[in-house]
Amino acid sequence: MEIITQLSNRAINEYEGLQEEHKKTKQEFERIKKDRDDAINKLKEFQRLSHLVIEEVTVIQDNLDIEKSCRMSAESLASKLNRENKSLKRKSMLYQSQLGPEVISAINFEEEDSAVENEDSPVACSSLHCRRQITELQDKLSSAQEEKKKFANELEMLRQTLEKVTDELKKEKQENIVLFTETVQQKKILTKFNRVSRLALEEYEELQENLELEKDLRMEAEGFAQKMLVEQKKLKRQSQLLLQSASPSEQLCRALEDVSRLTQVLETERLQHQQEMKTVRQQLQDSTLLKEMGVLQQKVELLEEEKKDWEDKYQKTDEQARDLRHRVEELQKRLQEKSENTHMFAQHTYNIIFCTVSILSSSLLAIIRKKRLAGNYPTTGAGAQEPTLKESGGEVVDVRKQAVDEMMERIKKGIQLRPVTQAANRTRATQMERKPSNSALQELKGVLDTMKISSQAQYRNVSKVKVAQTELEKILLRRRCACE
């Protein structure tokens, strides 16, 4: 109970703290909104002023364009007048050269000059007036340009302020988003705390109800026991009085009746008490079942999470098994290639040994022939066989033995020969007796046969070892996969 009260108090305190934080965030949000509205209003005012400035600048530019066009037209007219004056002067000079001196003296140049001056004076005045207007317009233009520069600077400043304000707004928006997420998380936490507190309160209420029921039942049982004690005391007193007043038979009958009545009352009350206890136990079992249901639900959620974890692990193990299968296939291919290479190497060594043995046999036959020619032994007819048969223990037998011994020693140095059976030895002895000239060749053939058998046995042993190695590698790979 104390733990539940502590948890409820803690949840209430956290809820109040979260509410205060929520209020603070709301106040900050409203303040930020006000700042944003003020900044937007300022921006609108700056935009309005900038539009007015732009309109004034456009009007000034139009006036300047008009003045420029007027100036250009005046300059063009002045240039035309100067050209006409020059042409008139040239013409007058030509006419003066044609006229006589008398006519020239009679002409009043002063009047013409005065007239020309009178005519030129308004032009000069008009030109000065134009120059004044031009200077005034230039001053206005320069002032307008300066104002334009100022307004441009102000516009740049306003743009900078706009950028700053926009950056601040973005930051505030991000902060608002963060605050919103935090508020959502806090709301979720609050809902969890509320749910937990509700469950705790429900359990607390159930426990209180059970305690109250138990207290009521205990009080009823104690009252019933007290009543029974009082009744027993009364019955004892009555029985004593009856024994004293009435006869023994009547007293016994009355006592038996009282006992039967009391036993009936006790049985009825006992049955009622049992029913009440059953109801209380059922209520307690229902509460325990609800708790067990909650625990089972939590276990189910945990089992689902474990199931997901195991599924992920199973997928990973499947991928690892596939990778290992690919590796095993690659290793098998490599082993097959190595076995083929070893087979080729064995064939190559066998060919080399066969060539060396053939060379040795040819050299031995040549040595035997030379020794026969040196000893002057007949090689044809019956006379060739007689000395070998007669002198079986002589020089010829010694030469053959020496040749065979040399050949066997050379072969033994390079090749390990197997032991030959007695039957083979007997057949060789008979062949030696029958054909002494071809005995060395036959021995060489026998050696080559044994060489072939030994090479085949070695190749079989190598293949068996390789098969055993591949089987061992497969078993090891299977064990590794099972361990992983």
Short mmCIF file of C-alpha atoms in Angstrom, two decimals:
data_model
loop_
_atom_site.label_atom_id
_atom_site.label_comp_id
_atom_site.label_asym_id
_atom_site.label_seq_id
_atom_site.Cartn_x
_atom_site.Cartn_y
_atom_site.Cartn_z
CA MET A 1 0.00 0.00 0.00
CA GLU A 2 2.81 2.41 0.84
CA ILE A 3 4.47 1.69 -2.52
CA ILE A 4 1.21 2.39 -4.35
CA THR A 5 0.74 5.67 -2.50
CA GLN A 6 4.34 6.68 -3.25
CA LEU A 7 3.90 5.85 -6.93
CA SER A 8 0.63 7.78 -7.11
CA ASN A 9 2.20 10.81 -5.39
CA ARG A 10 5.19 10.66 -7.71
CA ALA A 11 2.93 10.42 -10.76
CA ILE A 12 0.87 13.40 -9.52
CA ASN A 13 4.01 15.48 -8.94
CA GLU A 14 5.37 14.63 -12.39
CA TYR A 15 2.01 15.44 -13.94
CA GLU A 16 1.96 18.84 -12.22
CA GLY A 17 5.54 19.54 -13.33
CA LEU A 18 4.67 18.61 -16.90
CA GLN A 19 1.63 20.89 -16.79
CA GLU A 20 3.82 23.78 -15.62
CA GLU A 21 6.31 23.11 -18.40
CA HIS A 22 3.45 22.98 -20.87
CA LYS A 23 2.21 26.37 -19.66
CA LYS A 24 5.71 27.82 -19.99
CA THR A 25 6.03 26.48 -23.52
CA LYS A 26 2.64 27.98 -24.38
CA GLN A 27 3.73 31.38 -23.05
CA GLU A 28 6.99 31.21 -25.01
CA PHE A 29 5.07 30.19 -28.11
CA GLU A 30 2.70 33.17 -27.74
CA ARG A 31 5.66 35.52 -27.22
CA ILE A 32 7.35 34.15 -30.33
CA LYS A 33 4.08 34.61 -32.25
CA LYS A 34 3.91 38.26 -31.17
CA ASP A 35 7.52 38.85 -32.21
CA ARG A 36 6.80 37.24 -35.55
CA ASP A 37 3.72 39.43 -36.11
CA ASP A 38 5.73 42.57 -35.22
CA ALA A 39 8.48 41.56 -37.63
CA ILE A 40 5.94 40.91 -40.38
CA ASN A 41 4.34 44.34 -39.82
CA LYS A 42 7.76 46.01 -39.97
CA LEU A 43 8.52 44.17 -43.18
CA LYS A 44 5.25 45.35 -44.68
CA GLU A 45 6.07 48.98 -43.76
CA PHE A 46 9.55 48.66 -45.24
CA GLN A 47 8.07 47.20 -48.42
CA ARG A 48 5.58 50.07 -48.68
CA LEU A 49 8.33 52.68 -48.21
CA SER A 50 10.53 50.91 -50.74
CA HIS A 51 7.68 50.96 -53.28
CA LEU A 52 7.19 54.71 -52.72
CA VAL A 53 10.91 55.36 -53.13
CA ILE A 54 10.97 53.30 -56.31
CA GLU A 55 8.03 55.30 -57.71
CA GLU A 56 9.76 58.63 -56.94
CA VAL A 57 12.96 57.40 -58.54
CA THR A 58 11.06 56.36 -61.66
CA VAL A 59 9.43 59.83 -61.88
CA ILE A 60 12.83 61.53 -61.55
CA GLN A 61 14.29 59.24 -64.19
CA ASP A 62 11.43 60.14 -66.57
CA ASN A 63 12.09 63.88 -66.02
CA LEU A 64 15.77 63.36 -66.65
CA ASP A 65 15.03 61.50 -69.86
CA ILE A 66 12.83 64.42 -71.02
CA GLU A 67 15.54 66.96 -70.18
CA LYS A 68 18.12 64.89 -72.01
CA SER A 69 15.92 64.78 -75.10
CA CYS A 70 15.39 68.60 -74.91
CA ARG A 71 19.11 69.18 -74.55
CA MET A 72 19.84 66.95 -77.53
CA SER A 73 17.28 68.82 -79.68
CA ALA A 74 18.71 72.25 -78.63
CA GLU A 75 22.24 71.15 -79.42
CA SER A 76 21.15 69.87 -82.81
CA LEU A 77 19.42 73.22 -83.59
CA ALA A 78 22.48 75.21 -82.48
CA SER A 79 24.72 73.13 -84.70
CA LYS A 80 22.36 73.73 -87.64
CA LEU A 81 22.35 77.52 -87.03
CA ASN A 82 26.14 77.60 -86.85
CA ARG A 83 26.36 75.78 -90.15
CA GLU A 84 23.88 78.18 -91.79
CA ASN A 85 25.79 81.21 -90.45
CA LYS A 86 29.04 79.85 -91.84
CA SER A 87 27.44 79.24 -95.22
CA LEU A 88 25.97 82.77 -95.26
CA LYS A 89 29.34 84.30 -94.38
CA ARG A 90 30.98 82.43 -97.24
CA LYS A 91 28.30 83.59 -99.65
CA SER A 92 28.62 87.21 -98.46
CA MET A 93 32.37 87.09 -98.96
CA LEU A 94 31.86 85.86 -102.50
CA TYR A 95 29.38 88.58 -103.27
CA GLN A 96 31.63 91.26 -101.79
CA SER A 97 34.46 90.16 -104.03
CA GLN A 98 32.15 90.53 -107.05
CA LEU A 99 30.81 93.98 -106.03
CA GLY A 100 32.84 97.13 -106.34
CA PRO A 101 34.40 99.20 -103.55
CA GLU A 102 31.82 101.97 -103.95
CA VAL A 103 28.95 99.65 -103.31
CA ILE A 104 30.71 98.15 -100.33
CA SER A 105 31.29 101.64 -98.83
CA ALA A 106 27.64 102.54 -99.36
CA ILE A 107 26.47 99.49 -97.40
CA ASN A 108 25.80 100.12 -93.64
CA PHE A 109 27.62 97.26 -91.89
CA GLU A 110 27.03 98.83 -88.49
CA GLU A 111 23.28 98.61 -88.82
CA GLU A 112 23.53 95.02 -89.98
CA ASP A 113 25.88 94.23 -87.13
CA SER A 114 23.50 95.83 -84.66
CA ALA A 115 20.62 93.91 -86.18
CA VAL A 116 22.61 90.72 -86.03
CA GLU A 117 23.54 91.44 -82.43
CA ASN A 118 19.90 92.20 -81.66
CA GLU A 119 18.92 88.96 -83.31
CA ASP A 120 21.69 86.97 -81.58
CA SER A 121 21.02 88.39 -78.08
CA PRO A 122 17.80 86.47 -77.48
CA VAL A 123 19.55 83.33 -78.66
CA ALA A 124 22.32 83.95 -76.12
CA CYS A 125 19.76 84.65 -73.44
CA SER A 126 17.90 81.54 -74.35
CA SER A 127 21.10 79.53 -74.25
CA LEU A 128 22.00 80.86 -70.77
CA HIS A 129 18.55 80.06 -69.52
CA CYS A 130 18.89 76.57 -70.90
CA ARG A 131 22.25 76.20 -69.25
CA ARG A 132 20.79 77.24 -65.93
CA GLN A 133 17.99 74.77 -66.34
CA ILE A 134 20.50 72.10 -67.28
CA THR A 135 22.59 72.81 -64.19
CA GLU A 136 19.49 72.73 -62.02
CA LEU A 137 18.44 69.48 -63.60
CA GLN A 138 21.94 68.07 -63.10
CA ASP A 139 21.81 69.06 -59.44
CA LYS A 140 18.42 67.42 -59.13
CA LEU A 141 19.76 64.36 -60.90
CA SER A 142 22.76 64.09 -58.58
CA SER A 143 20.51 64.55 -55.54
CA ALA A 144 18.12 61.93 -56.92
CA GLN A 145 21.01 59.54 -57.49
CA GLU A 146 22.25 60.11 -53.94
CA GLU A 147 18.74 59.49 -52.65
CA LYS A 148 18.58 56.41 -54.82
CA LYS A 149 21.85 55.16 -53.33
CA LYS A 150 20.55 55.85 -49.85
CA PHE A 151 17.34 53.99 -50.59
CA ALA A 152 19.34 51.14 -52.10
CA ASN A 153 21.44 50.95 -48.94
CA GLU A 154 18.28 51.04 -46.87
CA LEU A 155 16.83 48.27 -49.04
CA GLU A 156 19.95 46.17 -48.50
CA MET A 157 19.72 46.79 -44.79
CA LEU A 158 16.06 45.82 -44.89
CA ARG A 159 16.89 42.68 -46.84
CA GLN A 160 19.55 41.78 -44.32
CA THR A 161 17.08 42.36 -41.50
CA LEU A 162 14.56 40.27 -43.44
CA GLU A 163 17.06 37.44 -43.78
CA LYS A 164 17.90 37.66 -40.09
CA VAL A 165 14.22 37.66 -39.18
CA THR A 166 13.57 34.71 -41.49
CA ASP A 167 16.49 32.82 -39.94
CA GLU A 168 15.13 33.59 -36.49
CA LEU A 169 11.69 32.45 -37.59
CA LYS A 170 13.16 29.21 -38.93
CA LYS A 171 15.02 28.65 -35.68
CA GLU A 172 11.88 29.40 -33.72
CA LYS A 173 9.92 27.01 -35.92
CA GLN A 174 12.50 24.30 -35.30
CA GLU A 175 12.36 25.04 -31.58
CA ASN A 176 8.57 24.90 -31.74
CA ILE A 177 8.78 21.55 -33.52
CA VAL A 178 11.16 20.27 -30.85
CA LEU A 179 8.87 21.59 -28.14
CA PHE A 180 5.89 20.02 -29.86
CA THR A 181 7.66 16.65 -30.00
CA GLU A 182 8.63 17.00 -26.36
CA THR A 183 5.05 17.86 -25.44
CA VAL A 184 3.81 14.83 -27.38
CA GLN A 185 6.31 12.62 -25.59
CA GLN A 186 5.33 14.14 -22.27
CA LYS A 187 1.68 13.55 -23.11
CA LYS A 188 2.47 9.92 -23.87
CA ILE A 189 4.35 9.64 -20.59
CA LEU A 190 1.41 11.28 -18.81
CA THR A 191 -1.01 8.84 -20.39
CA LYS A 192 1.22 5.98 -19.26
CA PHE A 193 1.38 7.41 -15.73
CA ASN A 194 -2.38 7.93 -15.74
CA ARG A 195 -2.94 4.37 -16.86
CA VAL A 196 -0.55 3.03 -14.24
CA SER A 197 -2.11 5.23 -11.56
CA ARG A 198 -5.58 4.07 -12.58
CA LEU A 199 -4.51 0.44 -12.39
CA ALA A 200 -2.88 1.11 -9.01
CA LEU A 201 -6.01 2.87 -7.76
CA GLU A 202 -8.21 0.05 -9.01
CA GLU A 203 -6.01 -2.50 -7.26
CA TYR A 204 -6.02 -0.31 -4.14
CA GLU A 205 -9.82 -0.07 -4.22
CA GLU A 206 -10.13 -3.82 -4.70
CA LEU A 207 -7.79 -4.44 -1.79
CA GLN A 208 -9.73 -1.98 0.36
CA GLU A 209 -13.00 -3.70 -0.53
CA ASN A 210 -11.50 -7.09 0.31
CA LEU A 211 -10.19 -5.75 3.60
CA GLU A 212 -13.54 -4.23 4.46
CA LEU A 213 -15.27 -7.50 3.64
CA GLU A 214 -12.80 -9.41 5.76
CA LYS A 215 -13.26 -6.91 8.61
CA ASP A 216 -17.05 -7.16 8.36
CA LEU A 217 -16.88 -10.94 8.30
CA ARG A 218 -14.49 -10.95 11.23
CA MET A 219 -16.77 -8.61 13.21
CA GLU A 220 -19.80 -10.73 12.39
CA ALA A 221 -17.95 -13.90 13.42
CA GLU A 222 -16.80 -12.29 16.67
CA GLY A 223 -20.34 -11.04 17.42
CA PHE A 224 -21.75 -14.44 16.58
CA ALA A 225 -19.19 -16.09 18.87
CA GLN A 226 -20.05 -13.68 21.68
CA LYS A 227 -23.75 -14.38 21.19
CA MET A 228 -23.08 -18.09 21.26
CA LEU A 229 -21.09 -17.74 24.46
CA VAL A 230 -23.89 -15.72 26.05
CA GLU A 231 -26.47 -18.28 24.95
CA GLN A 232 -24.31 -21.12 26.23
CA LYS A 233 -24.01 -19.36 29.60
CA LYS A 234 -27.78 -18.82 29.64
CA LEU A 235 -28.38 -22.45 28.78
CA LYS A 236 -26.03 -23.56 31.51
CA ARG A 237 -27.83 -21.42 34.03
CA GLN A 238 -31.24 -22.59 32.81
CA SER A 239 -30.11 -26.19 32.93
CA GLN A 240 -28.87 -25.71 36.47
CA LEU A 241 -32.17 -24.10 37.48
CA LEU A 242 -34.17 -26.84 35.79
CA LEU A 243 -32.09 -29.48 37.48
CA GLN A 244 -32.70 -27.84 40.78
CA SER A 245 -36.46 -27.23 40.24
CA ALA A 246 -37.77 -30.06 38.03
CA SER A 247 -37.39 -33.80 38.03
CA PRO A 248 -34.47 -35.42 36.28
CA SER A 249 -36.56 -36.84 33.43
CA GLU A 250 -38.17 -33.53 32.57
CA GLN A 251 -34.86 -31.76 32.86
CA LEU A 252 -33.28 -34.22 30.46
CA CYS A 253 -36.08 -33.85 27.90
CA ARG A 254 -35.86 -30.10 28.00
CA ALA A 255 -32.11 -30.20 27.77
CA LEU A 256 -32.30 -32.51 24.76
CA GLU A 257 -34.80 -30.24 23.05
CA ASP A 258 -32.61 -27.22 23.70
CA VAL A 259 -29.57 -29.07 22.40
CA SER A 260 -31.40 -30.12 19.21
CA ARG A 261 -32.65 -26.60 18.65
CA LEU A 262 -29.22 -25.11 19.24
CA THR A 263 -27.60 -27.65 16.92
CA GLN A 264 -30.04 -26.70 14.14
CA VAL A 265 -29.29 -23.02 14.67
CA LEU A 266 -25.55 -23.69 14.65
CA GLU A 267 -25.77 -25.73 11.42
CA THR A 268 -27.77 -23.02 9.64
CA GLU A 269 -25.34 -20.33 10.72
CA ARG A 270 -22.39 -22.54 9.76
CA LEU A 271 -23.83 -23.04 6.27
CA GLN A 272 -24.37 -19.28 5.91
CA HIS A 273 -20.80 -18.65 7.03
CA GLN A 274 -19.50 -21.19 4.48
CA GLN A 275 -21.46 -19.54 1.66
CA GLU A 276 -20.11 -16.12 2.61
CA MET A 277 -16.57 -17.51 2.67
CA LYS A 278 -17.09 -19.04 -0.79
CA THR A 279 -18.26 -15.71 -2.20
CA VAL A 280 -15.24 -13.94 -0.68
CA ARG A 281 -12.89 -16.58 -2.10
CA GLN A 282 -14.45 -16.27 -5.56
CA GLN A 283 -13.97 -12.50 -5.45
CA LEU A 284 -10.35 -12.96 -4.43
CA GLN A 285 -9.85 -15.54 -7.20
CA ASP A 286 -11.35 -13.15 -9.75
CA SER A 287 -8.92 -10.43 -8.68
CA THR A 288 -6.00 -12.90 -8.84
CA LEU A 289 -7.17 -14.06 -12.28
CA LEU A 290 -7.15 -10.48 -13.53
CA LYS A 291 -3.63 -10.03 -12.22
CA GLU A 292 -2.58 -13.28 -13.86
CA MET A 293 -4.16 -12.12 -17.12
CA GLY A 294 -2.13 -8.90 -16.98
CA VAL A 295 1.06 -10.85 -16.25
CA LEU A 296 0.30 -13.27 -19.10
CA GLN A 297 -0.31 -10.39 -21.50
CA GLN A 298 3.07 -8.92 -20.57
CA LYS A 299 4.67 -12.32 -21.08
CA VAL A 300 2.98 -12.61 -24.49
CA GLU A 301 4.40 -9.22 -25.51
CA LEU A 302 7.86 -10.26 -24.37
CA LEU A 303 7.54 -13.54 -26.26
CA GLU A 304 6.54 -11.68 -29.43
CA GLU A 305 9.60 -9.46 -29.09
CA GLU A 306 11.79 -12.53 -28.57
CA LYS A 307 10.14 -14.13 -31.60
CA LYS A 308 11.08 -11.12 -33.73
CA ASP A 309 14.66 -11.28 -32.42
CA TRP A 310 14.86 -14.99 -33.21
CA GLU A 311 13.47 -14.39 -36.71
CA ASP A 312 16.17 -11.78 -37.32
CA LYS A 313 18.82 -14.20 -36.02
CA TYR A 314 17.38 -16.96 -38.24
CA GLN A 315 17.63 -14.74 -41.31
CA LYS A 316 21.24 -13.89 -40.42
CA THR A 317 22.09 -17.58 -39.94
CA ASP A 318 20.47 -18.40 -43.32
CA GLU A 319 22.65 -15.78 -44.98
CA GLN A 320 25.75 -17.12 -43.22
CA ALA A 321 24.83 -20.69 -44.26
CA ARG A 322 24.50 -19.58 -47.89
CA ASP A 323 27.88 -17.87 -47.73
CA LEU A 324 29.42 -21.00 -46.20
CA ARG A 325 27.86 -23.17 -48.91
CA HIS A 326 29.41 -20.98 -51.58
CA ARG A 327 32.76 -21.19 -49.79
CA VAL A 328 32.47 -25.01 -49.56
CA GLU A 329 31.71 -25.23 -53.27
CA GLU A 330 34.71 -23.05 -54.06
CA LEU A 331 36.94 -25.20 -51.81
CA GLN A 332 35.65 -28.37 -53.49
CA LYS A 333 36.46 -26.91 -56.89
CA ARG A 334 39.96 -26.01 -55.73
CA LEU A 335 40.48 -29.52 -54.30
CA GLN A 336 39.35 -31.07 -57.58
CA GLU A 337 41.79 -28.86 -59.46
CA LYS A 338 44.58 -29.85 -57.05
CA SER A 339 43.72 -33.57 -57.44
CA GLU A 340 43.86 -33.22 -61.25
CA ASN A 341 47.23 -31.49 -60.95
CA THR A 342 48.58 -34.29 -58.71
CA HIS A 343 47.33 -36.91 -61.20
CA MET A 344 49.14 -35.14 -64.02
CA PHE A 345 52.28 -34.92 -61.85
CA ALA A 346 52.15 -38.68 -61.15
CA GLN A 347 51.82 -39.47 -64.87
CA HIS A 348 54.73 -37.16 -65.62
CA THR A 349 56.97 -38.84 -63.01
CA TYR A 350 55.98 -42.27 -64.34
CA ASN A 351 56.99 -41.27 -67.88
CA ILE A 352 60.31 -39.91 -66.60
CA ILE A 353 61.05 -43.15 -64.70
CA PHE A 354 60.11 -45.27 -67.74
CA CYS A 355 62.48 -43.28 -69.93
CA THR A 356 65.34 -43.61 -67.43
CA VAL A 357 64.79 -47.38 -67.10
CA SER A 358 64.71 -47.83 -70.89
CA ILE A 359 67.97 -45.88 -71.17
CA LEU A 360 69.57 -48.00 -68.43
CA SER A 361 68.41 -51.24 -70.08
CA SER A 362 69.87 -50.21 -73.47
CA SER A 363 73.19 -49.24 -71.83
CA LEU A 364 73.34 -52.56 -69.93
CA LEU A 365 72.67 -54.57 -73.09
CA ALA A 366 75.48 -52.72 -74.86
CA ILE A 367 77.89 -53.49 -71.98
CA ILE A 368 76.96 -57.20 -72.07
CA ARG A 369 77.54 -57.40 -75.82
CA LYS A 370 80.96 -55.75 -75.52
CA LYS A 371 82.02 -58.20 -72.81
CA ARG A 372 80.86 -61.15 -74.92
CA LEU A 373 82.91 -59.93 -77.89
CA ALA A 374 85.93 -59.42 -75.63
CA GLY A 375 85.65 -63.00 -74.20
CA ASN A 376 85.13 -64.58 -77.72
CA TYR A 377 81.96 -66.41 -76.76
CA PRO A 378 79.90 -67.88 -79.67
CA THR A 379 76.54 -66.20 -80.09
CA THR A 380 74.79 -68.48 -82.65
CA GLY A 381 73.75 -72.15 -82.91
CA ALA A 382 74.07 -74.95 -80.37
CA GLY A 383 77.60 -74.00 -79.48
CA ALA A 384 76.32 -70.83 -77.92
CA GLN A 385 74.17 -72.75 -75.47
CA GLU A 386 76.73 -75.44 -74.49
CA PRO A 387 79.23 -73.20 -72.55
CA THR A 388 76.43 -71.60 -70.60
CA LEU A 389 75.02 -74.98 -69.65
CA LYS A 390 78.33 -76.61 -68.95
CA GLU A 391 79.98 -73.70 -67.22
CA SER A 392 77.03 -72.51 -65.22
CA GLY A 393 79.25 -71.37 -62.38
CA GLY A 394 81.84 -69.70 -64.68
CA GLU A 395 82.54 -66.19 -65.92
CA VAL A 396 79.28 -65.72 -67.91
CA VAL A 397 77.14 -66.16 -64.84
CA ASP A 398 79.31 -63.69 -62.94
CA VAL A 399 78.94 -61.01 -65.69
CA ARG A 400 75.18 -61.36 -65.78
CA LYS A 401 74.96 -61.19 -62.01
CA GLN A 402 77.13 -58.10 -61.98
CA ALA A 403 74.97 -56.41 -64.62
CA VAL A 404 71.76 -57.31 -62.80
CA ASP A 405 73.23 -56.16 -59.48
CA GLU A 406 74.29 -52.83 -60.96
CA MET A 407 70.87 -52.34 -62.50
CA MET A 408 69.10 -53.21 -59.26
CA GLU A 409 71.29 -50.86 -57.24
CA ARG A 410 70.60 -48.00 -59.63
CA ILE A 411 66.88 -48.66 -59.52
CA LYS A 412 66.91 -49.00 -55.73
CA LYS A 413 68.60 -45.64 -55.33
CA GLY A 414 65.75 -43.89 -57.20
CA ILE A 415 62.77 -46.26 -56.68
CA GLN A 416 61.55 -48.44 -53.79
CA LEU A 417 60.61 -51.90 -55.17
CA ARG A 418 58.11 -54.31 -53.65
CA PRO A 419 59.07 -57.89 -52.66
CA VAL A 420 58.25 -60.51 -55.30
CA THR A 421 56.57 -63.84 -54.46
CA GLN A 422 58.31 -67.24 -54.65
CA ALA A 423 56.30 -68.21 -57.72
CA ALA A 424 57.58 -65.18 -59.56
CA ASN A 425 61.16 -66.06 -58.49
CA ARG A 426 60.70 -69.64 -59.74
CA THR A 427 59.33 -68.47 -63.10
CA ARG A 428 62.25 -66.06 -63.42
CA ALA A 429 64.74 -68.85 -62.56
CA THR A 430 63.24 -71.15 -65.20
CA GLN A 431 63.29 -68.33 -67.74
CA MET A 432 66.95 -67.68 -66.86
CA GLU A 433 67.73 -71.36 -67.43
CA ARG A 434 65.83 -71.46 -70.73
CA LYS A 435 66.72 -67.98 -72.11
CA PRO A 436 69.90 -66.62 -70.56
CA SER A 437 70.35 -63.91 -73.24
CA ASN A 438 66.95 -62.23 -72.59
CA SER A 439 67.01 -62.50 -68.74
CA ALA A 440 68.04 -58.84 -68.22
CA LEU A 441 65.18 -57.59 -70.43
CA GLN A 442 62.67 -59.74 -68.58
CA GLU A 443 63.94 -58.49 -65.25
CA LEU A 444 63.60 -54.93 -66.49
CA LYS A 445 60.03 -55.66 -67.60
CA GLY A 446 59.26 -57.10 -64.17
CA VAL A 447 60.72 -54.01 -62.52
CA LEU A 448 58.59 -51.77 -64.76
CA ASP A 449 55.47 -53.77 -63.89
CA THR A 450 56.22 -53.37 -60.20
CA MET A 451 56.80 -49.65 -60.83
CA LYS A 452 53.38 -49.37 -62.48
CA ILE A 453 51.70 -51.19 -59.60
CA SER A 454 53.47 -49.04 -57.00
CA SER A 455 52.56 -45.79 -58.83
CA GLN A 456 48.92 -46.89 -59.09
CA ALA A 457 48.89 -47.80 -55.40
CA GLN A 458 50.44 -44.43 -54.51
CA TYR A 459 47.86 -42.60 -56.64
CA ARG A 460 45.08 -44.56 -54.96
CA ASN A 461 46.46 -43.75 -51.53
CA VAL A 462 46.73 -40.04 -52.47
CA SER A 463 43.14 -40.03 -53.78
CA LYS A 464 41.93 -41.78 -50.60
CA VAL A 465 43.76 -39.24 -48.44
CA LYS A 466 42.25 -36.38 -50.46
CA VAL A 467 38.76 -37.87 -50.16
CA ALA A 468 39.28 -38.23 -46.41
CA GLN A 469 40.52 -34.64 -46.23
CA THR A 470 37.47 -33.37 -48.15
CA GLU A 471 35.14 -35.38 -45.89
CA LEU A 472 36.90 -34.00 -42.80
CA GLU A 473 36.61 -30.45 -44.15
CA LYS A 474 32.90 -30.97 -44.80
CA ILE A 475 32.35 -32.30 -41.26
CA LEU A 476 34.28 -29.37 -39.78
CA LEU A 477 32.25 -26.88 -41.83
CA ARG A 478 29.01 -28.49 -40.67
CA ARG A 479 30.12 -28.27 -37.06
CA ARG A 480 31.07 -24.62 -37.47
CA CYS A 481 27.66 -23.82 -39.00
CA ALA A 482 25.92 -25.66 -36.16
CA CYS A 483 27.98 -23.79 -33.55
CA GLU A 484 27.29 -20.41 -35.18
#
